[in-house]
Coordinates of C-alpha atoms and ligand atoms in Angstrom, one line a residue:
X1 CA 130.6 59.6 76.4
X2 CA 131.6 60.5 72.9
X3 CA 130.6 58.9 69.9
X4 CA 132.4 55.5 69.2
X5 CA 132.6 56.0 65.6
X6 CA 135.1 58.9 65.5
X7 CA 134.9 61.0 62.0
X8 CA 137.3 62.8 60.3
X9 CA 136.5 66.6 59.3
X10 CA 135.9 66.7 55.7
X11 CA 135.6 70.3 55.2
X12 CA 133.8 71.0 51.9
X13 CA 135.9 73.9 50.1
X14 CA 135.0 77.4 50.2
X15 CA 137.5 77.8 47.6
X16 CA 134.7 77.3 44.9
X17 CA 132.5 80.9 46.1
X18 CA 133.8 84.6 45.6
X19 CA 132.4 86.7 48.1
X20 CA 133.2 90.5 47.2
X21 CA 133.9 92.9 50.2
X22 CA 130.7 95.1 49.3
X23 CA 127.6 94.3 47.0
X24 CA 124.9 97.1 45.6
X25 CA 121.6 96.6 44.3
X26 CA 120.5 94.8 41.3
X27 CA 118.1 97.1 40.0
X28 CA 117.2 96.9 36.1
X29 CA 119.4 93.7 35.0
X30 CA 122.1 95.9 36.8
X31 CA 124.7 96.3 40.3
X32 CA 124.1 100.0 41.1
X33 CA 125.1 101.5 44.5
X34 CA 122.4 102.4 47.1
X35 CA 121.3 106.0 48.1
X36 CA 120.7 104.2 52.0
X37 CA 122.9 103.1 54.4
X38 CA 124.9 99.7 54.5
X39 CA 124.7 96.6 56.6
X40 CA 127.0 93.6 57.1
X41 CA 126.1 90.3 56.7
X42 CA 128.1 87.6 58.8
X43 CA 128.8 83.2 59.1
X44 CA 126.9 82.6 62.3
X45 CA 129.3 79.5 62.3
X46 CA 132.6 81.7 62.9
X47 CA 130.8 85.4 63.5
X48 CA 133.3 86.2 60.8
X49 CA 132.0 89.4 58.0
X50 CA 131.1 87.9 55.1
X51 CA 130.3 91.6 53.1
X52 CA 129.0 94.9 53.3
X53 CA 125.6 94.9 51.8
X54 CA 123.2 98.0 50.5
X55 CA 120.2 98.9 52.1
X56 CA 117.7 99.7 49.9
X57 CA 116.2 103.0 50.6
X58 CA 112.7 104.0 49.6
X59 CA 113.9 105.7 46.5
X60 CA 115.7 102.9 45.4
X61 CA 112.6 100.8 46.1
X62 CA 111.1 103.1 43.9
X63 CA 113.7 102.5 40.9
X64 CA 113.4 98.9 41.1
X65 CA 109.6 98.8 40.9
X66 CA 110.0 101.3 38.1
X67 CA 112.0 98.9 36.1
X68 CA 110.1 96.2 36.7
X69 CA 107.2 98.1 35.7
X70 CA 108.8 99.2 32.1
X71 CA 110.1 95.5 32.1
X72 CA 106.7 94.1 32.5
X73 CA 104.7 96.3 29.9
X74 CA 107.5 96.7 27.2
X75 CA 109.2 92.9 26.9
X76 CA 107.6 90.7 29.6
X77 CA 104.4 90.6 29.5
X78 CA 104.5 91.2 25.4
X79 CA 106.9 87.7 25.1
X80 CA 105.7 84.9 24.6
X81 CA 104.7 81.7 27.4
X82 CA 107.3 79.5 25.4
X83 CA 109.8 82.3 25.1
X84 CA 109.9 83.0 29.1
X85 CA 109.8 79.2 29.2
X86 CA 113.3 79.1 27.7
X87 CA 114.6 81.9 30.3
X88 CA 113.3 80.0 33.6
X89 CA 114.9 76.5 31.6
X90 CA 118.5 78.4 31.2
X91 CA 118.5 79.7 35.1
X92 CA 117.1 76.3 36.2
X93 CA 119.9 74.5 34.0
X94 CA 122.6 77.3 35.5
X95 CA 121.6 76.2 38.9
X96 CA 122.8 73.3 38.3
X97 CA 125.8 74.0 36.9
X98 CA 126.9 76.4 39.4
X99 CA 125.0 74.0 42.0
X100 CA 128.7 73.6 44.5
X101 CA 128.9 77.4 44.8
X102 CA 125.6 78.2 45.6
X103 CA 125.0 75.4 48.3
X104 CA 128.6 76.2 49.9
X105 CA 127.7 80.1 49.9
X106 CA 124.1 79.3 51.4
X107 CA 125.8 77.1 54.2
X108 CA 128.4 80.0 54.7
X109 CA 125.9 82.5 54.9
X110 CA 123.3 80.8 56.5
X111 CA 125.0 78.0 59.1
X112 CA 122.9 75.2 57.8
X113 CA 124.6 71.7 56.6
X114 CA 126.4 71.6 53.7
X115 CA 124.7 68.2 53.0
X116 CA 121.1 70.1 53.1
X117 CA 122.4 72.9 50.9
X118 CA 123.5 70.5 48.2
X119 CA 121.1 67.4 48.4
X120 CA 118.0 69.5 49.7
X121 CA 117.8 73.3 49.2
X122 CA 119.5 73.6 45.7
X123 CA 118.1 70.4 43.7
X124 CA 114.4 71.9 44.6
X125 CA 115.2 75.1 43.9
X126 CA 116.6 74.6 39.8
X127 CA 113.7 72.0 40.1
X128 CA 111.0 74.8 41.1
X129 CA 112.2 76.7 38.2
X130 CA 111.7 73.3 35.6
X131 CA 108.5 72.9 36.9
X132 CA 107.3 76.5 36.3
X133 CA 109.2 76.5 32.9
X134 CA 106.7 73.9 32.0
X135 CA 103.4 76.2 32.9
X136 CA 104.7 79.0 31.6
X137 CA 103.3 77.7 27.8
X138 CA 100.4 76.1 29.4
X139 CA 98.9 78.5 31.5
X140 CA 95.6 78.2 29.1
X141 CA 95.1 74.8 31.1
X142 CA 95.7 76.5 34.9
X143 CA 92.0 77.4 35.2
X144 CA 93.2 80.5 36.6
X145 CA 93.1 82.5 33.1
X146 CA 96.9 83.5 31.1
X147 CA 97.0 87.6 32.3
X148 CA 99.5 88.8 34.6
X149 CA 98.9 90.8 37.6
X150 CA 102.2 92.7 36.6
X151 CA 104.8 93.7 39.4
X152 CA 105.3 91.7 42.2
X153 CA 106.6 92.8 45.5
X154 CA 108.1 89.8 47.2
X155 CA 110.0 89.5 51.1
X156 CA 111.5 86.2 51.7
X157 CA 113.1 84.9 55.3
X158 CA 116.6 83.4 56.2
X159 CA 115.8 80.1 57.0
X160 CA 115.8 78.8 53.3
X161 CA 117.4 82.0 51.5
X162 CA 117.5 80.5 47.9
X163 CA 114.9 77.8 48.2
X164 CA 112.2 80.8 49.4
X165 CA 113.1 82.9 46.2
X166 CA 112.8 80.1 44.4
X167 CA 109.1 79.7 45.3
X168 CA 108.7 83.4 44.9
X169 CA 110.7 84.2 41.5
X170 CA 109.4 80.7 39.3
X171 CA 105.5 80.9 39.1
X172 CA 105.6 84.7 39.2
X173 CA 108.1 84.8 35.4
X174 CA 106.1 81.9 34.6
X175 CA 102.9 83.6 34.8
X176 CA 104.7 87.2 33.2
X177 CA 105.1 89.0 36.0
X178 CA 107.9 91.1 37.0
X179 CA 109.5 91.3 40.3
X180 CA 111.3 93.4 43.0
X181 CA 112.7 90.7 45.6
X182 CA 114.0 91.2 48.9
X183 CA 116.3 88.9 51.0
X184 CA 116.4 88.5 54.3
X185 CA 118.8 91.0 56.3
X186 CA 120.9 87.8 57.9
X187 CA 121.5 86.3 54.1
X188 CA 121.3 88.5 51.4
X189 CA 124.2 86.7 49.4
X190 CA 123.0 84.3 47.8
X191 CA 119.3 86.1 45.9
X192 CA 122.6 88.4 45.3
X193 CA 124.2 85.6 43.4
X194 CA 121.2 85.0 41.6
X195 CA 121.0 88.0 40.7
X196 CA 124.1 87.4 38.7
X197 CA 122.5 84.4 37.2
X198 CA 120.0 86.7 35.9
X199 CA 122.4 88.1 33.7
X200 CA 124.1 85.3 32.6
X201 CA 121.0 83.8 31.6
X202 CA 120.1 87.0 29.7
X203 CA 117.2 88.1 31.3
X204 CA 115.6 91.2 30.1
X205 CA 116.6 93.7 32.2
X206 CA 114.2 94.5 35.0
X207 CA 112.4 91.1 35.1
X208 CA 114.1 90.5 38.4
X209 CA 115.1 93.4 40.7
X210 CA 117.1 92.3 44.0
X211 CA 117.2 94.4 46.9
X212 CA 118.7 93.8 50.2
X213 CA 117.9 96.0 53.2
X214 CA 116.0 94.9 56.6
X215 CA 112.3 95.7 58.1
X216 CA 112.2 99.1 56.4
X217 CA 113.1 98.1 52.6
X218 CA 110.3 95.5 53.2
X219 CA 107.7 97.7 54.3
X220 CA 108.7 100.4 51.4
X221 CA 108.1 97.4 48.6
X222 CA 105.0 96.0 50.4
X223 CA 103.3 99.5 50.4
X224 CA 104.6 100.7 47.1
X225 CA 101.8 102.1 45.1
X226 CA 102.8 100.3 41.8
X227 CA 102.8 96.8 43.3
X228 CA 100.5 94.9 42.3
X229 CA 100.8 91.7 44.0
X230 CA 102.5 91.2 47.8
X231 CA 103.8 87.7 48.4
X232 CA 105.5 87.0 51.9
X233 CA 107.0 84.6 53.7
X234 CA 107.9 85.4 57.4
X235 CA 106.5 85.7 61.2
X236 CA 103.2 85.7 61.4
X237 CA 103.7 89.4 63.4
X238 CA 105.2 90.8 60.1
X239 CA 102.4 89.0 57.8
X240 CA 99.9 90.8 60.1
X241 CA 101.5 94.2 60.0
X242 CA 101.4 93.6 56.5
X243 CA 97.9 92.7 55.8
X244 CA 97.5 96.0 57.8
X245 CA 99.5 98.1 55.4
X246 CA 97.6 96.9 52.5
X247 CA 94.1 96.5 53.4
X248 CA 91.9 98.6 51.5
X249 CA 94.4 98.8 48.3
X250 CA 93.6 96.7 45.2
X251 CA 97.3 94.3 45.7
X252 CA 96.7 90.3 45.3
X253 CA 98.7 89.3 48.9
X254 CA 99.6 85.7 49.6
X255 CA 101.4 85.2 53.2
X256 CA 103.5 82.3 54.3
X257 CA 103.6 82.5 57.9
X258 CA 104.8 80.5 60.8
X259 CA 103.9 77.1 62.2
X260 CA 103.5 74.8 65.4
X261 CA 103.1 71.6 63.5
X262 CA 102.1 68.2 65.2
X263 CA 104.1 65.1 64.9
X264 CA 101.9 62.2 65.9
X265 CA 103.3 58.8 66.1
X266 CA 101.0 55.6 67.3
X267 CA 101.6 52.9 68.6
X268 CA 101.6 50.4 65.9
X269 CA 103.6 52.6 64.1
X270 CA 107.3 51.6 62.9
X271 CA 109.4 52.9 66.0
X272 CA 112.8 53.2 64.1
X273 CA 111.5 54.9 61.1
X274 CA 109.2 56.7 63.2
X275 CA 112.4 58.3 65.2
X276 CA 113.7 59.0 62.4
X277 CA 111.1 61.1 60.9
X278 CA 111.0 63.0 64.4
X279 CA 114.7 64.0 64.4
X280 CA 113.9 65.3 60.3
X281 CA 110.9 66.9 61.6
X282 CA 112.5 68.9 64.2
X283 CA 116.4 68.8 63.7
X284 CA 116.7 69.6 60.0
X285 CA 117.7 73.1 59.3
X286 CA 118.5 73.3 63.4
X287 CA 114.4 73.4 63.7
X288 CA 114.4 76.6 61.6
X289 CA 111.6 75.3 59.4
X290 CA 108.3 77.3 59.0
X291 CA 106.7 73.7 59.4
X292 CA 108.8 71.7 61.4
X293 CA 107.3 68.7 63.3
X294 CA 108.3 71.0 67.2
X295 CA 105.2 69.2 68.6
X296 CA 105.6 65.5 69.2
X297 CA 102.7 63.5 70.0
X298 CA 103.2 60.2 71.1
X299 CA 100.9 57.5 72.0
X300 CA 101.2 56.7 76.1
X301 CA 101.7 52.8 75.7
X302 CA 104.9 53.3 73.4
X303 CA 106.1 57.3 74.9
X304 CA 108.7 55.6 77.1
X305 CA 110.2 53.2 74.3
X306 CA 110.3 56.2 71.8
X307 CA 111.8 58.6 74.1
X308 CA 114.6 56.2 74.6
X309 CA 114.9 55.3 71.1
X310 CA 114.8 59.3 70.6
X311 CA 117.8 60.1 72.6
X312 CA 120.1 57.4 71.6
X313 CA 119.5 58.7 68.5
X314 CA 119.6 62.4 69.3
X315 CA 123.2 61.3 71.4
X316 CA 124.9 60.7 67.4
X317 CA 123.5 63.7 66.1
X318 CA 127.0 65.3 65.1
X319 CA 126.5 69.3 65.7
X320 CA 129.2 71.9 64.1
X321 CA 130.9 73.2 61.2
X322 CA 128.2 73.8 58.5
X323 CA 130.4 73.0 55.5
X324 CA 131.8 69.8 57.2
X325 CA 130.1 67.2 54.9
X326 CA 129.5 65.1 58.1
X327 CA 127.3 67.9 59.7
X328 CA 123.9 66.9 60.9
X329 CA 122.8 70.1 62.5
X330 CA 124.7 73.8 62.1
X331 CA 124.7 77.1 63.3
X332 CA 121.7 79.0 64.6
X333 CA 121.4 81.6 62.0
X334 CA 121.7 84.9 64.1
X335 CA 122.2 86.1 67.5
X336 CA 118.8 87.4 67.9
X337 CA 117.5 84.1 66.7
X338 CA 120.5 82.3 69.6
X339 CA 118.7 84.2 72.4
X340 CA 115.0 83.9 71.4
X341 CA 115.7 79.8 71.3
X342 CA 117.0 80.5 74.9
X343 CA 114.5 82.3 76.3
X344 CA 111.9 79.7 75.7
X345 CA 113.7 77.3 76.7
X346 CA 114.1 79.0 79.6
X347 CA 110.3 79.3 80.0
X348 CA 109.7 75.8 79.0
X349 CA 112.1 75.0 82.3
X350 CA 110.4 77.4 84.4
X351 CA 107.1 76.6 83.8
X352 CA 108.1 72.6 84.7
X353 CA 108.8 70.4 81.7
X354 CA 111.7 68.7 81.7
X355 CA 114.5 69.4 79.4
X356 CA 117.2 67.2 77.9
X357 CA 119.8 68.3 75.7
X358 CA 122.0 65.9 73.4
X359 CA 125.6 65.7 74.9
X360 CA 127.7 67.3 72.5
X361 CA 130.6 70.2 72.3
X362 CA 129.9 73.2 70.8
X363 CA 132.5 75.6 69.1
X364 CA 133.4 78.4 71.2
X365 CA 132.6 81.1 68.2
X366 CA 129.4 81.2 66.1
X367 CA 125.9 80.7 67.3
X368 CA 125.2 77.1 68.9
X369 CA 122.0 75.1 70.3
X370 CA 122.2 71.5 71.3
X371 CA 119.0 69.5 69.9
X372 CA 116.9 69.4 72.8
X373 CA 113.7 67.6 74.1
X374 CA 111.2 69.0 76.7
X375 CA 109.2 65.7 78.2
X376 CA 106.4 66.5 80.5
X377 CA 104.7 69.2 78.4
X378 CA 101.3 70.3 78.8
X379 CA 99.5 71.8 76.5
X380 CA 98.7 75.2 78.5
X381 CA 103.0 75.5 77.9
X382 CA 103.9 78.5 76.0
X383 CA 107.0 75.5 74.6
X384 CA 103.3 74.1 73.2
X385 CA 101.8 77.2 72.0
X386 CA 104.9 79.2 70.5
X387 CA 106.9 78.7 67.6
X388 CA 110.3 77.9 68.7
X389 CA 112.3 78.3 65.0
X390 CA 115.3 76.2 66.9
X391 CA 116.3 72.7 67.7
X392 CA 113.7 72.1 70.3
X393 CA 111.3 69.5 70.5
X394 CA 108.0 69.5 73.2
X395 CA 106.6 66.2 73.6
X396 CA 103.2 65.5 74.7
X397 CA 101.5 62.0 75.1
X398 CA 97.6 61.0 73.8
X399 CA 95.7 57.8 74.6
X400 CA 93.0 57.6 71.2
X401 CA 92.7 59.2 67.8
X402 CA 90.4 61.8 68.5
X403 CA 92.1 63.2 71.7
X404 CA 95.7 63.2 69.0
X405 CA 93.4 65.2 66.7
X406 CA 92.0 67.7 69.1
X407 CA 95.5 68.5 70.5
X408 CA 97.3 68.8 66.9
X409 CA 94.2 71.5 66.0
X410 CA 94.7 73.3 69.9
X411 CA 96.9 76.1 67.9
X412 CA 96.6 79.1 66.4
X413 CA 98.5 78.2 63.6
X414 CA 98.0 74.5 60.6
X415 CA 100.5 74.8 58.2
X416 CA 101.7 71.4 58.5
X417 CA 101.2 68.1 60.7
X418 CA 102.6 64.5 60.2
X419 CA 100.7 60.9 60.8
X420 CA 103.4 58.2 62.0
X421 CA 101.0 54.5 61.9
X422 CA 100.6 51.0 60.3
X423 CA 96.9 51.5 59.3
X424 CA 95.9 53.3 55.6
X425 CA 92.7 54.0 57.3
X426 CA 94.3 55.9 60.2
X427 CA 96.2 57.9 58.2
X428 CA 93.4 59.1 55.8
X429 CA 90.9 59.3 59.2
X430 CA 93.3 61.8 60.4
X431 CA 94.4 63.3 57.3
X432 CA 91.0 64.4 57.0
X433 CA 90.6 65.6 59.9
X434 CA 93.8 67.7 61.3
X435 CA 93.4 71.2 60.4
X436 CA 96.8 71.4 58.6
X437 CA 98.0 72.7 54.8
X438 CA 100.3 69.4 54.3
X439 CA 100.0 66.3 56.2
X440 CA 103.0 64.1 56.2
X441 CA 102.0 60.3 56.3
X442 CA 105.4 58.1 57.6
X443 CA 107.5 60.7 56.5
X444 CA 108.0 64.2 57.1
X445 CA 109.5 67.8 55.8
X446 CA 108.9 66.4 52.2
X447 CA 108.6 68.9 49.5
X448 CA 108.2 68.6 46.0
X449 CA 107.3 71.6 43.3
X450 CA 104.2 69.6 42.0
X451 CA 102.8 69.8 45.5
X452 CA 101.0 73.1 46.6
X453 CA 102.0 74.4 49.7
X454 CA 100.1 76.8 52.8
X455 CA 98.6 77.4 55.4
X456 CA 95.3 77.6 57.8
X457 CA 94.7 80.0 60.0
X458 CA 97.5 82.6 61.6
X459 CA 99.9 80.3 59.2
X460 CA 98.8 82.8 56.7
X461 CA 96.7 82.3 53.0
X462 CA 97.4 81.4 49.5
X463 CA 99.4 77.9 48.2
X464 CA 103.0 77.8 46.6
X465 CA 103.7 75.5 44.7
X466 CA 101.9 73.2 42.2
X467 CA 99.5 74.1 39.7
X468 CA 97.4 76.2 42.8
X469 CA 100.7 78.2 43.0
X470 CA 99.9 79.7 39.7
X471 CA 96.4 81.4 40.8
X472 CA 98.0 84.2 42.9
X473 CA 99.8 85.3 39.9
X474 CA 97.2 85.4 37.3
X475 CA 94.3 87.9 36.8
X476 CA 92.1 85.2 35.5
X477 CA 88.8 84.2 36.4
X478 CA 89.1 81.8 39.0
X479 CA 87.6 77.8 38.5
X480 CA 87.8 77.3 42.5
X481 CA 86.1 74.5 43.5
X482 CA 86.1 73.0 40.1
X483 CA 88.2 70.6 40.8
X484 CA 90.7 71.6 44.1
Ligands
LIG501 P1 110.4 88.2 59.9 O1 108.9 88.2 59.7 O2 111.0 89.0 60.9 O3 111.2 88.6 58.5 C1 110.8 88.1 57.3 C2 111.2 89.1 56.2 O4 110.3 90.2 56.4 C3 112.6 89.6 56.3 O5 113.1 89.8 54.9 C4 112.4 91.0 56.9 O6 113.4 91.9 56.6 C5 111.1 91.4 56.4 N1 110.4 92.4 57.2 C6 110.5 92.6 58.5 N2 109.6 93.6 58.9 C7 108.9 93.9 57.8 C8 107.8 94.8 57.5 N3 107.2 95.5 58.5 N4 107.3 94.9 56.3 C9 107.8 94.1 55.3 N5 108.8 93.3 55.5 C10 109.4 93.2 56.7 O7 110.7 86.6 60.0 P2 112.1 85.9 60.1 O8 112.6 86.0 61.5 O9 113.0 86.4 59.1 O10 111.7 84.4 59.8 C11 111.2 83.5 60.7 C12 109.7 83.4 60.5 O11 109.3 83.1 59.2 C13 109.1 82.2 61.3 O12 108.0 82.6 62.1 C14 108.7 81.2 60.3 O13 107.7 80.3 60.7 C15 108.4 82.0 59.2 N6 108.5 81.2 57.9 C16 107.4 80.8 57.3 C17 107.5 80.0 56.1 C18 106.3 79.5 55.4 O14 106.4 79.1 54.2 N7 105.1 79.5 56.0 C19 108.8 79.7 55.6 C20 109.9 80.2 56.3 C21 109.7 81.0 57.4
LIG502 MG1 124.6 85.7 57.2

């Protein structure tokens, strides 16, 4: 049946974003060409080639920490707190301004909903940059001391391309760092339009180096010698093969790694509002969310009446064109991605839950998953124990409070979990005792700069965000424990 209120499209304009044929590398408040190879970067709506991107080689690597180096002992490091402040301000004030392009060049680039790009992703990234701005004349009062560590190496994924550089680039300036940043391989366009903000806002040269490149540019900045400080945010494989390469050196590393969160709704909870914070926690971003809510857990005596609720509501979820301003869910963000979201699926099937996918068309060109449910999952399901990074949502049922929390903490991973009830007491009870970085209370896949944000476990160490988001960036003496 299709959907009884018909929409028109209403395309959003691509008009508004220039997308050159080929891009270099922003090395030293500079576009220079790479000594590598290059790669091309595509619209996994249309499969269409978006540009022809450098990858960095190791000697380019090398140039970029070199001028981040020079940057950081001659002008960054020298200036200052309320003199960087007023560089993070302008590029935090030039996001907005240029807010349109950069939201309709991430949802080109990256498939996901124009409306996320422009009422989520963008607003918290200029508003990561105003919240830094105001630590970086404060950092006296961090409790984490005022030096820099100096150069920081930093690799970002594609799921939120500007909102992840963002979280990277802000408390590092803030704190007088330099840094040498690398994209994903899948969306390099956008850190590359930033990079371009860079100038415009008259940043030194060499405060921000951007290079694009895949696995191997990665592990070249990672294991530079003149790094000081790794920050990543990725698979947990990649965050262990890096904690590998640096072991033994003297580099500060923070890792952001991946998720299998628990979304836990009672039975005295409110059932509308509760199904709605289940299709946020796993739909948004097509499920490509480090802590997406992919494990419901759902009280027995309401599981039926949610799961109906869930699929009526799952039936309206309009999937397609990401710059069609009436998109709820968009493109898988890469092939490889398409088919690893199959294959579990395909597990999930074979090892007997029961799948349900929303009725819906997809477009014949680009990469496409329906949002889908698996009832009937047991915990000993690799749809349980795996991250998923798709549309895909395993549901398993609990009778009492304890057996909710001991099946939330069955996982490797506790970066996030979410608490769906009537009762105050509940939610603290639980908040205190799920084994998660953020727990959502009647809400989920909030985020907020104030708020630090991390993980427990194989979802990696060290908080971004908030004032804690300052201590991996600062030589100080740590106050830990004093009051966190
Ligand atoms: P990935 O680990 O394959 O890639 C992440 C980045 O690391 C990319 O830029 C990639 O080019 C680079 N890279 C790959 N191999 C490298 C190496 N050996 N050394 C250095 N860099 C290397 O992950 P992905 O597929 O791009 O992203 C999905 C994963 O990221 C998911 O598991 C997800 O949970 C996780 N993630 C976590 C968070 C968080 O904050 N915890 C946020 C977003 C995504
Ligand atoms: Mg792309």
């Amino acid at each position: 049946m299709s959907n009884p209120f018909e929409y028109a499209p209403a395309p959003e304009s691509r008009a508004i974003v220039d997308i050159k044929p080929s891009y270099g590398l922003f090395i030293d408040g500079e576009f220079v060409d790479g000594t590598g190879t290059t790669f091309k970067t595509v619209n996994p709506a249309t499969e269409e080639v978006l540009a022809e991107v450098a990858e960095a080689s190791d000697a380019d690597v090398d140039a970029a920490v070199k001028a981040a180096r020079r940057a950081h002992t001659r002008v960054w490091s020298r200036m200052s707190g309320a003199e960087r402040a007023k560089y993070l301000y302008r590029i935090a004030r030039i996001i907005q301004e240029r807010g349109r392009e950069l939201a309709v060049l991430e949802s080109i680039d990256n498939g996901k909903p124009i409306k996320e790009s422009r009422d989520v992703d963008v607003p918290i990234v200029a508003a990561h940059f105003f919240y830094y701005a105001g630590w970086a004349d404060k950092l006296q009062y961090s409790g984490f001391g005022t030096t820099p560590l100096g150069v920081a190496g930093q690799v970002i994924p594609w799921n939120f391309p500007l909102l992840m550089l963002a979280w990277k680039i802000a408390p590092a300036l803030a704190c007088g760092n330099t840094v040498v940043l690398k994209p994903a391989e899948t969306t390099p366009l956008t850190a590359l339009l930033f990079a371009e903000i860079c100038q415009q806002a008259d940043l030194p040269p060499g405060v921000v180096n951007i290079v694009t490149g895949a696995g191997d540019t990665g592990r070249a900045i990672v294991s530079h010698p003149d790094v000081d400080k790794v920050a990543f945010t990725g698979s947990t494989e990649v965050g262990k093969a890096i904690a590998r390469a640096v072991a033994g050196s003297d580099k500060k590393v923070t890792l952001e790694l991946g998720g299998k969160a628990a979304n836990i709704v009672f039975d005295d909870a409110p059932l509308d509002q509760a199904v709605e914070g289940i299709v946020n926690g796993i739909f948004f971003n097509q499920g490509h969310v480090c802590c997406a809510g992919s494990r419901l857990l759902v009280q027995e005596s309401v599981a039926d009446e949610v799961m109906d609720r869930l699929k009526r509501r799952m039936a309206t979820l309009r999937v397609g064109d990401p710059l069609d301003k009436n998109t709820d869910v968009g493109a898988i963000n890469s092939a490889e991605q398409l088919a690893k979201i199959r294959e579990l699926s395909a597990i999930g099937e074979a090892e007997g839950a029961e799948r349900w996918s929303a009725p819906c068309d997809l477009p014949a060109n680009g990469y496409w998953f329906a949002p889908t449910v698996f009832t009937g999952v047991s915990q000993a399901h690799r749809i349980a124990r795996e991250e998923i990074f798709g549309p895909v949502l395993s549901v398993l049922t609990f009778r009492t409070p304890s057996e909710a929390v001991e099946k939330a903490n069955n996982t490797p991973f506790g970066l996030s979990a979410g608490v769906w009830t009537d009762k105050g007491s509940l939610i603290l009870s639980m908040a205190n005792r799920l084994r998660a970085g953020v727990v959502w209370a009647n809400t989920f896949n909030k985020f907020d700069p104030t708020s630090p944000f991390g993980g427990y476990k194989e979802s990696g160490y060290g908080r971004e965000g908030g004032r804690h988001g300052l201590e991996d960036y600062l030589k100080g003496t740590s106050v830990k424990g004093a009051d966190s």
